[in-house]
CSV table of C-alpha atoms in Angstrom, one decimal:
chain,number,residue,atom,x,y,z
J,93,UNK,CA,-15.1,-1.0,-7.3
J,94,UNK,CA,-11.9,-2.9,-7.2
J,95,UNK,CA,-10.3,-4.2,-9.8
J,96,UNK,CA,-11.3,-7.5,-9.3
J,97,UNK,CA,-14.9,-5.9,-9.8
J,98,UNK,CA,-13.9,-4.4,-13.1
J,99,UNK,CA,-12.1,-7.3,-14.3
J,100,UNK,CA,-15.1,-9.3,-13.7
J,101,UNK,CA,-17.7,-6.9,-14.9
J,102,UNK,CA,-15.3,-7.1,-18.4
J,103,UNK,CA,-15.8,-11.0,-18.4
J,104,UNK,CA,-19.5,-10.4,-17.8
J,105,UNK,CA,-20.3,-8.5,-20.2
J,106,UNK,CA,-18.6,-11.0,-23.1
J,107,UNK,CA,-20.7,-13.3,-24.6
J,108,UNK,CA,-20.8,-17.0,-23.0
J,109,UNK,CA,-18.1,-15.9,-20.8
J,110,UNK,CA,-17.5,-18.1,-18.0
J,111,UNK,CA,-19.9,-20.9,-19.2
J,112,UNK,CA,-23.1,-18.2,-19.0
J,113,UNK,CA,-25.9,-18.1,-21.5
J,114,UNK,CA,-26.4,-14.9,-23.3
J,115,UNK,CA,-29.7,-13.9,-22.7
J,116,UNK,CA,-29.5,-11.2,-25.3
J,117,UNK,CA,-30.2,-8.7,-22.5
J,118,UNK,CA,-28.2,-6.2,-20.7
J,119,UNK,CA,-24.3,-7.0,-20.5
J,120,UNK,CA,-24.5,-8.0,-16.9
J,121,UNK,CA,-27.7,-10.1,-16.9
J,122,UNK,CA,-27.4,-13.9,-17.7
J,123,UNK,CA,-29.4,-17.1,-18.1
J,124,UNK,CA,-28.6,-17.9,-14.4
J,125,UNK,CA,-30.3,-15.0,-13.3
J,126,UNK,CA,-33.0,-15.2,-15.5
J,127,UNK,CA,-34.1,-18.8,-14.8
J,128,UNK,CA,-33.8,-17.9,-10.8
J,129,UNK,CA,-35.9,-14.9,-11.8
J,130,UNK,CA,-38.6,-17.5,-13.6
J,131,UNK,CA,-38.4,-19.8,-10.3
J,132,UNK,CA,-39.1,-16.6,-8.4
J,133,UNK,CA,-41.9,-15.4,-10.6
J,134,UNK,CA,-43.4,-18.7,-10.1
J,135,UNK,CA,-43.6,-19.1,-6.6
J,136,UNK,CA,-44.9,-15.7,-6.1
J,137,UNK,CA,-47.7,-16.2,-8.1
J,138,UNK,CA,-48.5,-19.7,-6.7
J,139,UNK,CA,-48.3,-18.4,-3.4
J,140,UNK,CA,-50.5,-15.6,-4.0
J,141,UNK,CA,-53.1,-17.8,-5.7
J,142,UNK,CA,-53.2,-20.1,-2.6
J,143,UNK,CA,-54.0,-17.5,-0.5
J,144,UNK,CA,-57.1,-16.6,-2.0
J,145,UNK,CA,-58.1,-20.4,-3.1
J,146,UNK,CA,-56.5,-22.7,-0.4
J,147,UNK,CA,-59.4,-24.6,1.6
J,148,UNK,CA,-57.1,-23.8,4.6
J,149,UNK,CA,-56.9,-20.3,4.3
J,150,UNK,CA,-57.6,-17.8,7.0
J,151,UNK,CA,-56.6,-14.0,7.7
J,152,UNK,CA,-53.0,-14.7,8.9
J,153,UNK,CA,-52.3,-17.1,6.0
J,154,UNK,CA,-53.4,-14.6,3.3
J,155,UNK,CA,-51.3,-11.6,5.0
J,156,UNK,CA,-48.7,-14.1,4.9
J,157,UNK,CA,-49.6,-15.2,1.3
J,158,UNK,CA,-49.4,-11.9,0.5
J,159,UNK,CA,-46.5,-10.3,2.4
J,160,UNK,CA,-44.2,-13.0,1.4
J,161,UNK,CA,-44.4,-12.6,-2.2
J,162,UNK,CA,-43.6,-9.0,-2.1
J,163,UNK,CA,-40.5,-9.8,0.1
J,164,UNK,CA,-39.5,-12.2,-2.5
J,165,UNK,CA,-39.7,-9.9,-5.4
J,166,UNK,CA,-37.8,-7.3,-3.4
J,167,UNK,CA,-35.1,-9.8,-2.6
J,168,UNK,CA,-34.6,-10.6,-6.1
J,169,UNK,CA,-34.7,-7.1,-7.2
J,170,UNK,CA,-31.7,-6.2,-4.8
J,171,UNK,CA,-29.7,-9.2,-6.5
J,172,UNK,CA,-30.3,-7.5,-9.7
J,173,UNK,CA,-29.3,-4.3,-8.7
J,174,UNK,CA,-26.1,-5.6,-6.7
J,175,UNK,CA,-25.2,-7.6,-10.0
J,176,UNK,CA,-25.7,-4.6,-12.0
J,177,UNK,CA,-23.6,-2.2,-10.0
J,178,UNK,CA,-20.6,-4.4,-9.2
J,179,UNK,CA,-20.7,-6.9,-12.0
J,180,UNK,CA,-19.2,-9.9,-10.6
J,181,UNK,CA,-17.6,-12.6,-12.7
J,182,UNK,CA,-20.4,-14.2,-14.6
J,183,UNK,CA,-19.6,-17.8,-13.0
J,184,UNK,CA,-21.0,-16.2,-9.4
J,185,UNK,CA,-24.4,-16.1,-11.2
J,186,UNK,CA,-24.9,-19.3,-11.3
J,187,UNK,CA,-23.9,-19.4,-7.4
J,188,UNK,CA,-26.2,-16.6,-6.6
J,189,UNK,CA,-29.6,-18.1,-8.8
J,190,UNK,CA,-28.6,-21.0,-6.7
J,191,UNK,CA,-28.9,-19.7,-3.4
J,192,UNK,CA,-32.0,-18.1,-4.5
J,193,UNK,CA,-33.5,-21.5,-5.1
J,194,UNK,CA,-31.7,-23.7,-2.3
J,195,UNK,CA,-32.8,-20.8,0.4
J,196,UNK,CA,-36.3,-21.9,-0.2
J,197,UNK,CA,-35.5,-25.4,1.1
J,198,UNK,CA,-34.8,-25.0,4.9
J,199,UNK,CA,-38.0,-22.4,5.2
J,200,UNK,CA,-40.3,-24.7,3.8
J,201,UNK,CA,-39.3,-27.6,5.4
J,202,UNK,CA,-39.6,-25.6,8.8
J,203,UNK,CA,-43.0,-24.4,7.8
J,204,UNK,CA,-44.2,-28.0,7.0
J,205,UNK,CA,-42.6,-29.4,10.2
J,206,UNK,CA,-43.8,-26.3,12.3
J,207,UNK,CA,-47.6,-26.6,10.7
J,208,UNK,CA,-47.6,-30.5,11.2
J,209,UNK,CA,-46.6,-30.0,14.9
J,210,UNK,CA,-49.3,-27.7,15.2
J,211,UNK,CA,-52.0,-29.8,14.1
J,212,UNK,CA,-50.6,-33.0,16.2
J,213,UNK,CA,-50.9,-30.7,19.1
J,214,UNK,CA,-54.3,-29.2,18.4
J,215,UNK,CA,-53.2,-25.7,17.6
J,216,UNK,CA,-53.7,-25.8,13.9
J,217,UNK,CA,-57.1,-27.1,12.4
J,218,UNK,CA,-55.4,-27.8,8.9
J,219,UNK,CA,-52.5,-27.6,6.9
J,220,UNK,CA,-52.3,-24.0,5.0
J,221,UNK,CA,-50.5,-24.3,1.7
J,222,UNK,CA,-50.5,-20.6,1.6
J,223,UNK,CA,-48.7,-20.3,4.6
J,224,UNK,CA,-46.1,-22.7,3.7
J,225,UNK,CA,-46.1,-20.8,0.4
J,226,UNK,CA,-45.2,-17.5,2.2
J,227,UNK,CA,-42.2,-19.1,4.4
J,228,UNK,CA,-41.0,-20.3,0.8
J,229,UNK,CA,-41.2,-16.8,-0.4
J,230,UNK,CA,-39.3,-15.7,2.6
J,231,UNK,CA,-36.3,-18.4,1.7
J,232,UNK,CA,-36.0,-16.2,-1.6
J,233,UNK,CA,-35.0,-13.6,0.9
J,234,UNK,CA,-32.9,-15.7,2.6
J,235,UNK,CA,-31.1,-17.0,-0.1
J,236,UNK,CA,-30.2,-13.6,-2.0
J,237,UNK,CA,-28.6,-12.5,1.5
J,238,UNK,CA,-26.4,-15.5,1.7
J,239,UNK,CA,-25.9,-15.7,-2.1
J,240,UNK,CA,-24.8,-12.0,-1.9
J,241,UNK,CA,-22.7,-12.6,1.1
J,242,UNK,CA,-21.2,-15.6,-0.1
J,243,UNK,CA,-20.0,-14.0,-3.9
J,244,UNK,CA,-18.6,-11.2,-2.0
J,245,UNK,CA,-16.3,-13.2,0.3
J,246,UNK,CA,-15.3,-15.2,-3.0
J,247,UNK,CA,-14.4,-11.8,-4.7
J,248,UNK,CA,-12.4,-10.5,-1.8
J,249,UNK,CA,-10.5,-13.7,-1.6
J,250,UNK,CA,-9.7,-13.7,-5.2
J,251,UNK,CA,-8.5,-10.1,-5.1
J,252,UNK,CA,-6.6,-10.6,-1.9
J,253,UNK,CA,-4.9,-14.0,-3.8
J,254,UNK,CA,-4.3,-11.7,-7.2
J,255,UNK,CA,-2.9,-8.9,-4.9
J,256,UNK,CA,-0.5,-11.4,-3.1
J,257,UNK,CA,0.8,-12.9,-6.5
J,258,UNK,CA,1.4,-9.4,-8.0
J,259,UNK,CA,3.1,-8.5,-4.6
J,260,UNK,CA,5.6,-12.1,-5.2
J,261,UNK,CA,5.9,-11.0,-8.7
J,262,UNK,CA,7.4,-7.5,-7.5
J,263,UNK,CA,9.4,-8.7,-5.0
J,264,UNK,CA,11.0,-11.2,-7.4
J,265,UNK,CA,11.6,-8.5,-10.1
J,266,UNK,CA,13.4,-6.3,-7.5
J,267,UNK,CA,15.3,-8.8,-6.1
J,268,UNK,CA,16.6,-9.7,-9.6
J,269,UNK,CA,16.9,-6.5,-10.6
J,270,UNK,CA,19.0,-5.8,-7.3
J,271,UNK,CA,21.4,-8.6,-8.1
J,272,UNK,CA,21.9,-7.5,-11.4
J,273,UNK,CA,22.9,-4.2,-10.3
J,274,UNK,CA,24.7,-5.6,-7.3
J,275,UNK,CA,26.8,-8.0,-9.7
J,276,UNK,CA,26.9,-7.7,-13.2
J,277,UNK,CA,26.9,-3.8,-13.3
J,278,UNK,CA,29.5,-3.3,-10.7
J,279,UNK,CA,31.7,-6.1,-12.5
J,280,UNK,CA,31.4,-3.9,-15.6
J,281,UNK,CA,32.0,-0.6,-13.6
J,282,UNK,CA,35.6,-2.4,-12.5
J,283,UNK,CA,36.2,-3.1,-15.8
J,284,UNK,CA,35.4,0.6,-16.9
J,285,UNK,CA,37.5,2.1,-13.9
J,286,UNK,CA,40.4,0.2,-15.0
J,287,UNK,CA,40.2,1.1,-18.9
J,288,UNK,CA,40.0,4.9,-17.5
J,289,UNK,CA,43.1,4.7,-15.5
J,290,UNK,CA,44.9,3.0,-18.5
J,291,UNK,CA,43.7,5.9,-21.0
J,292,UNK,CA,44.9,8.5,-18.4
J,293,UNK,CA,48.4,6.9,-18.4
J,294,UNK,CA,48.8,6.1,-21.9
J,295,UNK,CA,46.2,8.4,-23.7
J,296,UNK,CA,46.5,11.7,-24.9
J,297,UNK,CA,46.2,14.7,-22.1
J,298,UNK,CA,43.7,16.5,-24.5
J,299,UNK,CA,41.1,13.9,-23.4
J,300,UNK,CA,41.4,13.8,-19.8
J,301,UNK,CA,38.3,16.1,-19.4
J,302,UNK,CA,36.2,13.4,-21.2
J,303,UNK,CA,37.5,10.8,-19.0
J,304,UNK,CA,36.6,12.7,-16.0
J,305,UNK,CA,33.2,13.2,-17.3
J,306,UNK,CA,32.9,9.1,-17.8
J,307,UNK,CA,34.5,8.5,-14.2
J,308,UNK,CA,31.7,10.6,-12.9
J,309,UNK,CA,29.1,9.1,-14.5
J,310,UNK,CA,30.4,5.7,-13.4
J,311,UNK,CA,30.6,6.9,-9.9
J,312,UNK,CA,27.1,7.9,-10.2
J,313,UNK,CA,26.0,4.5,-11.6
J,314,UNK,CA,27.9,2.9,-8.6
J,315,UNK,CA,26.2,4.8,-6.1
J,316,UNK,CA,23.1,3.8,-7.9
J,317,UNK,CA,23.7,0.0,-7.0
J,318,UNK,CA,24.0,1.0,-3.6
J,319,UNK,CA,20.6,2.6,-3.4
J,320,UNK,CA,19.7,-0.2,-5.1
J,321,UNK,CA,20.7,-2.5,-2.4
J,322,UNK,CA,19.2,-0.3,0.5
J,323,UNK,CA,15.8,-0.3,-1.3
J,324,UNK,CA,15.6,-4.0,-1.3
J,325,UNK,CA,16.4,-4.1,2.7
J,326,UNK,CA,14.6,-1.2,3.5
J,327,UNK,CA,11.6,-2.5,1.6
J,328,UNK,CA,11.7,-6.2,2.0
J,329,UNK,CA,13.3,-6.4,5.3
J,330,UNK,CA,10.9,-7.3,8.1
J,331,UNK,CA,13.4,-7.9,10.7
J,332,UNK,CA,15.3,-4.4,10.2
J,333,UNK,CA,13.3,-2.7,13.2
J,334,UNK,CA,14.3,-4.0,16.0
J,335,UNK,CA,15.3,-2.1,19.6
J,336,UNK,CA,15.9,1.5,19.8
J,337,UNK,CA,18.7,3.5,18.1
J,338,UNK,CA,20.0,7.0,19.9
J,339,UNK,CA,19.8,9.7,17.2
J,340,UNK,CA,22.1,11.9,18.4
J,341,UNK,CA,25.0,9.2,18.5
J,342,UNK,CA,23.6,8.4,14.7
J,343,UNK,CA,23.6,12.3,13.5
J,344,UNK,CA,27.5,12.6,15.2
J,345,UNK,CA,28.8,9.5,13.2
J,346,UNK,CA,27.1,10.6,9.8
J,347,UNK,CA,28.2,14.3,10.2
J,348,UNK,CA,32.0,12.9,11.0
J,349,UNK,CA,31.8,10.6,7.6
J,350,UNK,CA,30.3,13.4,5.6
J,351,UNK,CA,32.9,15.8,6.6
J,352,UNK,CA,35.5,13.6,6.1
J,353,UNK,CA,34.8,12.8,2.5
J,354,UNK,CA,34.0,16.5,1.5
J,355,UNK,CA,36.7,18.5,3.1
J,356,UNK,CA,35.9,21.5,1.6
J,357,UNK,CA,32.3,21.5,3.0
J,358,UNK,CA,31.5,23.0,6.4
J,359,UNK,CA,29.2,20.5,8.2
J,360,UNK,CA,28.4,20.7,11.8
J,361,UNK,CA,26.3,18.8,14.4
J,362,UNK,CA,24.6,20.3,17.7
J,363,UNK,CA,22.5,17.8,19.9
J,364,UNK,CA,19.6,19.8,22.2
J,365,UNK,CA,18.6,16.8,24.3
J,366,UNK,CA,19.6,15.3,27.2
J,367,UNK,CA,22.2,12.1,27.1
J,368,UNK,CA,20.4,9.1,26.0
J,369,UNK,CA,17.2,11.0,25.2
J,370,UNK,CA,16.9,11.1,21.5
J,371,UNK,CA,16.1,7.4,21.4
J,372,UNK,CA,14.0,6.3,18.4
J,373,UNK,CA,12.9,3.0,17.3
J,374,UNK,CA,15.9,1.1,15.7
J,375,UNK,CA,16.8,0.4,11.8
J,376,UNK,CA,19.6,-1.4,10.4
J,377,UNK,CA,19.5,1.4,7.7
J,378,UNK,CA,18.7,4.6,9.9
J,379,UNK,CA,22.1,5.9,9.6
J,380,UNK,CA,22.0,5.4,5.7
J,381,UNK,CA,18.6,7.3,5.5
J,382,UNK,CA,20.5,10.6,7.4
J,383,UNK,CA,23.7,10.0,5.5
J,384,UNK,CA,21.9,10.2,2.1
J,385,UNK,CA,20.1,13.6,3.4
J,386,UNK,CA,23.2,15.4,4.6
J,387,UNK,CA,25.0,14.1,1.7
J,388,UNK,CA,22.6,15.3,-0.7
J,389,UNK,CA,22.7,18.8,0.7
J,390,UNK,CA,26.5,19.2,0.1
J,391,UNK,CA,26.4,17.6,-3.0
J,392,UNK,CA,23.9,19.8,-4.3
J,393,UNK,CA,24.7,23.3,-2.6
J,394,UNK,CA,26.0,24.4,-5.9
J,395,UNK,CA,28.8,25.9,-4.6
J,396,UNK,CA,32.5,24.5,-3.8
J,397,UNK,CA,32.5,25.4,0.1
J,398,UNK,CA,28.7,24.4,1.1
J,399,UNK,CA,27.3,24.8,4.9
J,400,UNK,CA,25.5,22.0,6.5
J,401,UNK,CA,24.2,22.1,9.9
J,402,UNK,CA,22.7,19.0,11.6
J,403,UNK,CA,20.3,19.5,14.6
J,404,UNK,CA,19.0,17.1,16.8
J,405,UNK,CA,16.5,17.8,19.4
J,406,UNK,CA,13.6,16.6,21.2
J,407,UNK,CA,10.2,18.4,21.6
J,408,UNK,CA,6.3,17.8,22.5
J,409,UNK,CA,4.5,16.4,19.5
J,410,UNK,CA,2.7,19.2,17.3
J,411,UNK,CA,5.0,21.6,18.2
J,412,UNK,CA,6.5,22.3,15.3
J,413,UNK,CA,3.0,23.4,14.1
J,414,UNK,CA,3.2,22.0,10.4
J,415,UNK,CA,0.9,19.0,11.2
J,416,UNK,CA,3.7,16.7,10.7
J,417,UNK,CA,3.4,14.4,13.8
J,418,UNK,CA,4.2,11.3,13.4
J,419,UNK,CA,0.9,9.1,13.4
J,420,UNK,CA,2.0,6.8,16.0
J,421,UNK,CA,2.6,9.5,18.5
J,422,UNK,CA,-0.5,10.6,21.0
J,423,UNK,CA,-1.3,13.5,22.4
J,424,UNK,CA,1.0,14.5,24.7
J,425,UNK,CA,3.9,12.1,23.5
J,426,UNK,CA,7.4,13.2,22.5
J,427,UNK,CA,9.1,13.3,18.8
J,428,UNK,CA,12.9,13.2,18.4
J,429,UNK,CA,13.8,15.5,15.0
J,430,UNK,CA,16.7,15.8,13.4
J,431,UNK,CA,17.3,19.0,11.0
J,432,UNK,CA,19.4,19.2,8.1
J,433,UNK,CA,19.8,23.0,7.2
J,434,UNK,CA,21.6,24.0,3.7
J,435,UNK,CA,23.0,27.3,2.1
J,436,UNK,CA,22.1,25.8,-1.2
J,437,UNK,CA,19.7,26.6,-4.3
J,438,UNK,CA,16.9,25.2,-2.4
J,439,UNK,CA,14.7,21.6,-2.5
J,440,UNK,CA,13.1,21.2,-5.9
J,441,UNK,CA,9.3,20.6,-5.4
J,442,UNK,CA,9.6,17.2,-7.7
J,443,UNK,CA,11.9,15.6,-5.0
J,444,UNK,CA,10.2,17.0,-1.9
J,445,UNK,CA,7.1,15.2,-3.3
J,446,UNK,CA,9.1,11.9,-3.0
J,447,UNK,CA,10.5,12.5,0.2
J,448,UNK,CA,7.5,13.8,2.4
J,449,UNK,CA,4.8,11.3,0.5
J,450,UNK,CA,6.3,9.0,-2.2
J,451,UNK,CA,3.6,7.2,-3.9
J,452,UNK,CA,2.8,6.7,-7.8
J,453,UNK,CA,2.5,10.2,-8.5
J,454,UNK,CA,6.3,10.8,-7.8
J,455,UNK,CA,7.5,8.3,-9.8
J,456,UNK,CA,7.6,10.7,-12.9
J,457,UNK,CA,9.3,13.4,-11.2
J,458,UNK,CA,12.1,12.2,-8.8
J,459,UNK,CA,15.7,12.2,-10.7
J,460,UNK,CA,17.1,9.6,-8.2
J,461,UNK,CA,17.0,6.6,-5.6
J,462,UNK,CA,18.7,8.1,-2.8
J,463,UNK,CA,15.4,10.3,-1.7
J,464,UNK,CA,13.3,7.0,-2.3
J,465,UNK,CA,15.5,5.3,0.2
J,466,UNK,CA,15.2,7.6,2.7
J,467,UNK,CA,11.3,7.8,2.6
J,468,UNK,CA,11.0,3.9,2.8
J,469,UNK,CA,13.2,3.8,5.7
J,470,UNK,CA,12.0,6.8,7.5
J,471,UNK,CA,8.3,5.3,6.9
J,472,UNK,CA,9.5,2.0,8.4
J,473,UNK,CA,10.1,3.0,11.6
J,474,UNK,CA,7.0,5.2,11.9
J,475,UNK,CA,8.3,8.8,11.0
J,476,UNK,CA,7.8,11.2,8.7
J,477,UNK,CA,10.0,13.9,6.5
J,478,UNK,CA,9.4,17.4,6.1
J,479,UNK,CA,11.0,20.0,3.7
J,480,UNK,CA,10.8,23.6,4.4
J,481,UNK,CA,12.6,26.8,2.7
J,482,UNK,CA,15.6,28.5,4.7
J,483,UNK,CA,15.3,31.8,5.4
J,484,UNK,CA,18.1,33.7,3.5
J,485,UNK,CA,18.0,30.9,0.8
J,486,UNK,CA,18.6,27.2,1.1
J,487,UNK,CA,16.4,24.6,2.6
J,488,UNK,CA,15.5,22.5,5.7
J,489,UNK,CA,14.7,19.0,5.8
J,490,UNK,CA,13.4,17.4,9.1
J,491,UNK,CA,13.1,13.9,9.9
J,492,UNK,CA,10.7,13.6,12.7
J,493,UNK,CA,10.4,10.2,14.9
J,494,UNK,CA,8.2,8.7,17.7
J,495,UNK,CA,10.5,8.9,20.7
J,496,UNK,CA,10.9,5.8,22.5
J,497,UNK,CA,10.6,6.3,26.5
J,498,UNK,CA,13.8,5.6,28.6
J,499,UNK,CA,13.7,3.0,31.5
J,500,UNK,CA,12.4,5.1,34.4
J,501,UNK,CA,10.9,8.0,32.4
J,502,UNK,CA,7.6,7.1,33.8
J,503,UNK,CA,8.5,7.0,37.4
C-alpha cells in the first residue's frame, strides 16, 4: 500500500473527513457509498421485477433481466472490497458513487435507442422495459470499472505530486546545508586556524598537544565541507555524466596526488590494459571518488607506513565471479575495474554497507560522508562497488564500471 493510500485511509477513518457523512458503519464506509448502494439495490429489484411482470417480456429479456442485476450486485461488491482494501481518501467516495450512477445513463440511452430502431425496422414487436433495466444494471458495471480507474489515477497523481514536493524540499535543505558548510563553517574554521597559530606562538608549550588535537578536528570538519560539496554535485548535477573517461589516467593522477600528500605511505599503480582501453562513462567527480577510496585506505591503515596497491584492468563481465557486474553491461560485454588493495585492519561492516549498497539502512552505521560520496558517484555512471577481505590482512575495494567501446572496436 502506498503512502497516499495509508494517508487516505487515516482520513477515511475520521468522522466526517473530507465532507463525507458518517454512516455509523465500518470506518472505510461513507454516506456516498451507502447512497450508491441504495440506488443499485433499487435498480436491481426493479429490473428483476420487470423481467417477470412486463407485458413485453420474452425469454431473452428475462435472462437479461436476471443476469444484469447479478452483474450489478457483483460490481458494487467489487467497489466496496476495493475501498475496504485500499482506503482511498473519503473525498473520492463521492466520485466512485457518482460513476456508479452516471455509468447507467449511456447504457440506458443506448438500450432505448437500439430498441426504438429495432421496432422501427420491424425487428422488435414492442419495447421491453426488462431489457432496458438489464442494460441499466450493466451501466453499474461500467461505472464501477471507470470509477475505480479514475480514482486510482487521481491517487497516483497525488502521490507523484507529493513525492515531487518532498524531493524539492530535500534539494532545498541539501543546498542550504551545503552552503552553510561551505561558507559559514569554513569561515569559522579559518578563524580557528588563526587562533591556533597565535596560541602556538604565544601560549604555553605544554598545551601544544591539545592544540594539535583541535587542529586535527578542524581539518576533519573542513574535509566534511568538501564532501558536502561533492555530495551535492554527485546527486543533483544531471550534467555531470558526459563523454568518456580513461580510468587508467585517473588512477595514475590519484596515486600521484596521494603519494605526494602521504610521503611515508607506499602507494603504487599498475595498469593491466592496453592504451585507451579502460574507457568508462565520464563524470566530473570520478577522480574524486577514486581519490576518496585510496586516501581512505592510507588514513585508516593503522600504521605510519601503509602499503596501498591500485590495479586497473579490463575483463569480461562476470569474470570476477561475485555477481557484481554493473546492471547496464550485457552478457558478453566487458567491464573496467580498479582495485584498491591495502594492508590495514580491514573494512568495517558498517562502511561496507555504505559503499556497496547505500540506502536508509546504512544511515545510522556510517561514520562519515566520504564513502557516501563514492557510492553516489559510482552509481551515477552505472558502476558498482565491492569490498572483500585481503589474504594476509587488509581489504580490497573494487570499483567496477561498464566499458565504453572505442571507435573501431566493433570492426
